[in-house]
Short mmCIF file of C-alpha atoms in Angstrom, two decimals:
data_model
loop_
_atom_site.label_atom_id
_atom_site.label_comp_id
_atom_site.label_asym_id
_atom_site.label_seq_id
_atom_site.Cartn_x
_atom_site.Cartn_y
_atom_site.Cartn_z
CA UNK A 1 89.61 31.02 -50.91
CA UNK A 2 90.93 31.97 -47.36
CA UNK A 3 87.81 30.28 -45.85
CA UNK A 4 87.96 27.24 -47.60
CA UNK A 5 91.39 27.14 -46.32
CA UNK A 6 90.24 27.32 -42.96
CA UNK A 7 87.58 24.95 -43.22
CA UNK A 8 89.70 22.69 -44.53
CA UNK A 9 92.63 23.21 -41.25
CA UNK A 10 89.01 22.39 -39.12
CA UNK A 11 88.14 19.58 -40.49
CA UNK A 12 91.93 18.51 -40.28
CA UNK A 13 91.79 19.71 -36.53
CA UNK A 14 88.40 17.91 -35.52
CA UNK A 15 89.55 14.48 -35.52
CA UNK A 16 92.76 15.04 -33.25
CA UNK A 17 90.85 17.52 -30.82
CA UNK A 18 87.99 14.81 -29.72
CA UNK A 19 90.54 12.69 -29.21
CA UNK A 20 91.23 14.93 -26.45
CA UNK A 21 87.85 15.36 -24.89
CA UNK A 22 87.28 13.09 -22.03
CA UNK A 23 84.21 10.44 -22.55
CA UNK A 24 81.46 10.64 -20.73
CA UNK A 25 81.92 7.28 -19.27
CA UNK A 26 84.91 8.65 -17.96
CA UNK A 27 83.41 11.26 -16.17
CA UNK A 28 81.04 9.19 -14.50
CA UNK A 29 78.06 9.77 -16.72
CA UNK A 30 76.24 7.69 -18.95
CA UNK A 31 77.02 7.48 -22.65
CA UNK A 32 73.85 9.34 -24.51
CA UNK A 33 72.07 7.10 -27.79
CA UNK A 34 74.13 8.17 -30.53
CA UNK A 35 70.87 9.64 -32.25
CA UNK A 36 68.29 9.16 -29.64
CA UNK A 37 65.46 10.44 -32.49
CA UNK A 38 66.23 7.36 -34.63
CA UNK A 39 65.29 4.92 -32.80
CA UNK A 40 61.65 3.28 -33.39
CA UNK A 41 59.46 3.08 -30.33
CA UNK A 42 56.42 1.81 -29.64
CA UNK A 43 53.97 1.80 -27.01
CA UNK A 44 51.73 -1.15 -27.33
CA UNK A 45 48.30 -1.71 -25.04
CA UNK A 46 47.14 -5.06 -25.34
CA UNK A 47 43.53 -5.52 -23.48
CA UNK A 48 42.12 -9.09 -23.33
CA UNK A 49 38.87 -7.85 -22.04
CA UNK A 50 38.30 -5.38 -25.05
CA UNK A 51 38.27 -2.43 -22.24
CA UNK A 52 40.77 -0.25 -21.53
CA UNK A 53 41.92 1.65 -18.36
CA UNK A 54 44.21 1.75 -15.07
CA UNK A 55 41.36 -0.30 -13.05
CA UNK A 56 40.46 -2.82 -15.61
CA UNK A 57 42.22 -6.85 -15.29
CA UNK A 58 43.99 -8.34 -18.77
CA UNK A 59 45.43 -4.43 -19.44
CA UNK A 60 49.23 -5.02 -20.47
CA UNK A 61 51.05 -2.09 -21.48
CA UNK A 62 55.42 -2.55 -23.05
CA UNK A 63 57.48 -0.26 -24.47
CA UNK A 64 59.07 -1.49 -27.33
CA UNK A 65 62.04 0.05 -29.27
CA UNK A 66 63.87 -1.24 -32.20
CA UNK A 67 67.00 -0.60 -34.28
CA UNK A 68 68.78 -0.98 -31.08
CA UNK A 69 66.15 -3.75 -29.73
CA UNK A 70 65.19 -2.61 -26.31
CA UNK A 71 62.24 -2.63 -23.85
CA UNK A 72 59.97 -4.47 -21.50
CA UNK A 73 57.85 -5.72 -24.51
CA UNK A 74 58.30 -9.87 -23.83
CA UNK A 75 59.16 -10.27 -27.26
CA UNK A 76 61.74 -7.68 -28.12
CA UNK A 77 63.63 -9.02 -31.14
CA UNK A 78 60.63 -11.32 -32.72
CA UNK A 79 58.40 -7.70 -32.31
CA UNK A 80 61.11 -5.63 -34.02
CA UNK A 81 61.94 -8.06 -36.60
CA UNK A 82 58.01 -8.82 -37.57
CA UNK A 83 57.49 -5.15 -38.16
CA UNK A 84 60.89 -4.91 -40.12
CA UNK A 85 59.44 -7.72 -42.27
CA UNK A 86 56.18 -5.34 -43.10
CA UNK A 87 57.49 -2.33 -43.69
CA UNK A 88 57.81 -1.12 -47.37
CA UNK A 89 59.18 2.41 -48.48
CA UNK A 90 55.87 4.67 -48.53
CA UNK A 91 53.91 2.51 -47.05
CA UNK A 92 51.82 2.35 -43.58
CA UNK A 93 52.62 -1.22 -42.13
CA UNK A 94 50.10 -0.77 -39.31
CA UNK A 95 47.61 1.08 -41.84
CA UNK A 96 43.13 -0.16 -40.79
CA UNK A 97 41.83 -2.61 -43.04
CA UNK A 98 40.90 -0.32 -45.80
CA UNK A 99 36.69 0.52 -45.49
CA UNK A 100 35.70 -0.86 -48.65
CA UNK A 101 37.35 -4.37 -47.49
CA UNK A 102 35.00 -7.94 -47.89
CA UNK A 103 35.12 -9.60 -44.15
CA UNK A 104 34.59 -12.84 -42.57
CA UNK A 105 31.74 -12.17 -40.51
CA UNK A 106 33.67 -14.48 -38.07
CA UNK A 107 34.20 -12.70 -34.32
CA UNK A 108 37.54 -13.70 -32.78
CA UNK A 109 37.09 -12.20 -29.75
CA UNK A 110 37.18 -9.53 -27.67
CA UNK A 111 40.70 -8.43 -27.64
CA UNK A 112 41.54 -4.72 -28.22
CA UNK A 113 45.18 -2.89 -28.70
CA UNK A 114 46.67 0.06 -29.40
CA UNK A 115 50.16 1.22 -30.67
CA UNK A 116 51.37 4.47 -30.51
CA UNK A 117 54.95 6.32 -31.15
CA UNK A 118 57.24 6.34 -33.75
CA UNK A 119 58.48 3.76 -36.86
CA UNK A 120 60.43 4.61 -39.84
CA UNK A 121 60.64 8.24 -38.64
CA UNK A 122 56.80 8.43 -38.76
CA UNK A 123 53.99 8.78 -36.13
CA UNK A 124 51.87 5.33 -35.51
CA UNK A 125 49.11 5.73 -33.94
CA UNK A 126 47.00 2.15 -34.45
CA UNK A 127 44.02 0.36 -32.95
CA UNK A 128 43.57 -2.98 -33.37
CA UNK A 129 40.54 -5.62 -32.72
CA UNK A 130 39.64 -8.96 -33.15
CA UNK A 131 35.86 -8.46 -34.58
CA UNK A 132 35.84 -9.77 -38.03
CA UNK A 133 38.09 -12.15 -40.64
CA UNK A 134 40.15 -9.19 -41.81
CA UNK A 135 40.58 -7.56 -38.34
CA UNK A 136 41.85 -10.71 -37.49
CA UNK A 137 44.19 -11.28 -40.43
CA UNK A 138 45.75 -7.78 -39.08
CA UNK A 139 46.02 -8.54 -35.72
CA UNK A 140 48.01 -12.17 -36.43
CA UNK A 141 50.10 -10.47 -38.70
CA UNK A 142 51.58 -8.38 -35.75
CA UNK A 143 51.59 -11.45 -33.52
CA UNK A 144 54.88 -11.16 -32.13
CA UNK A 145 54.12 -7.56 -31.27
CA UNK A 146 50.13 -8.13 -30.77
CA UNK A 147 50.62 -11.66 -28.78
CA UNK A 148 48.39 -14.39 -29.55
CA UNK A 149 44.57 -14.44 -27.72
CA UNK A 150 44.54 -17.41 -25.40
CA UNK A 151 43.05 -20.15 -26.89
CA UNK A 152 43.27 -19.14 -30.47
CA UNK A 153 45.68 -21.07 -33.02
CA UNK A 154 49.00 -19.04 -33.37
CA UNK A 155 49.04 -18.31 -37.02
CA UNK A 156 52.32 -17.47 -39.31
CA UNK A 157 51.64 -15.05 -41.99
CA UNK A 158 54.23 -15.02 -45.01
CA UNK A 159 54.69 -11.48 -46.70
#
């Protein structure tokens, strides 16, 4: 009974003493993220070349976080808001065309990506190509994130 009491006169207490604490701001430091492990972030490699590395031309690397939108990705809010619009409860938005999938045989080029980091509180780690119908289907369904292949119709996916 006593220490309910006294949890109770805390939790009274709390509200009054922060009021007290200076801010950060007003010490001259920056305000932290309120939950810094919340946010979603991505790191996205987009090679228009299909090859990868520090050396190689058409290599475009952003970092994209979401839920606050932030980042050097070019398309910030359309990015956050296209993967927002894929992602179900239990469910991998940027899960591989599943093996046992029927393709177009079509080749839409040689574009390669990656994406790597953290959505919905759970590890991505993606690769995505252009090398037959359904690999394409993926990729324009994370244009905004992806960015459309020169040359190549920009396609709107519902769903």
């Amino acid at each position: 009974m006593l220490l309910r009491r006294l949890a109770l006169a805390a939790a009274a207490l709390a509200p009054a003493a922060l009021l007290t604490l200076p801010s950060a701001s007003a010490a001259g430091l920056p305000m932290p993220p309120a939950n810094p492990e919340s946010n979603d972030h991505l790191t996205v490699t987009v090679s228009d070349t299909g090859k990868f590395g520090p050396s190689v031309a058409g290599v475009r690397t952003y970092e994209l976080y979401c839920h606050p939108a932030g980042g050097t990705h070019p398309r910030v809010r359309e990015a956050c808001g296209q993967i927002d619009s894929r992602t179900t409860w239990g469910k991998d938005p940027f899960a591989p065309v599943p093996k046992d999938s029927v393709c177009t045989m079509i080749y839409g080029g040689p574009q390669r990506a990656t994406v790597t980091g953290k959505w919905a509180g759970r590890p991505v780690k993606a690769e995505f190509t252009r090398k037959n119908g359904c690999e394409i289907d993926r990729w324009d369904r994370f244009s905004s994130l992806l960015g459309t292949p020169a040359g190549t119709p920009h396609v709107h996916h519902k769903g």
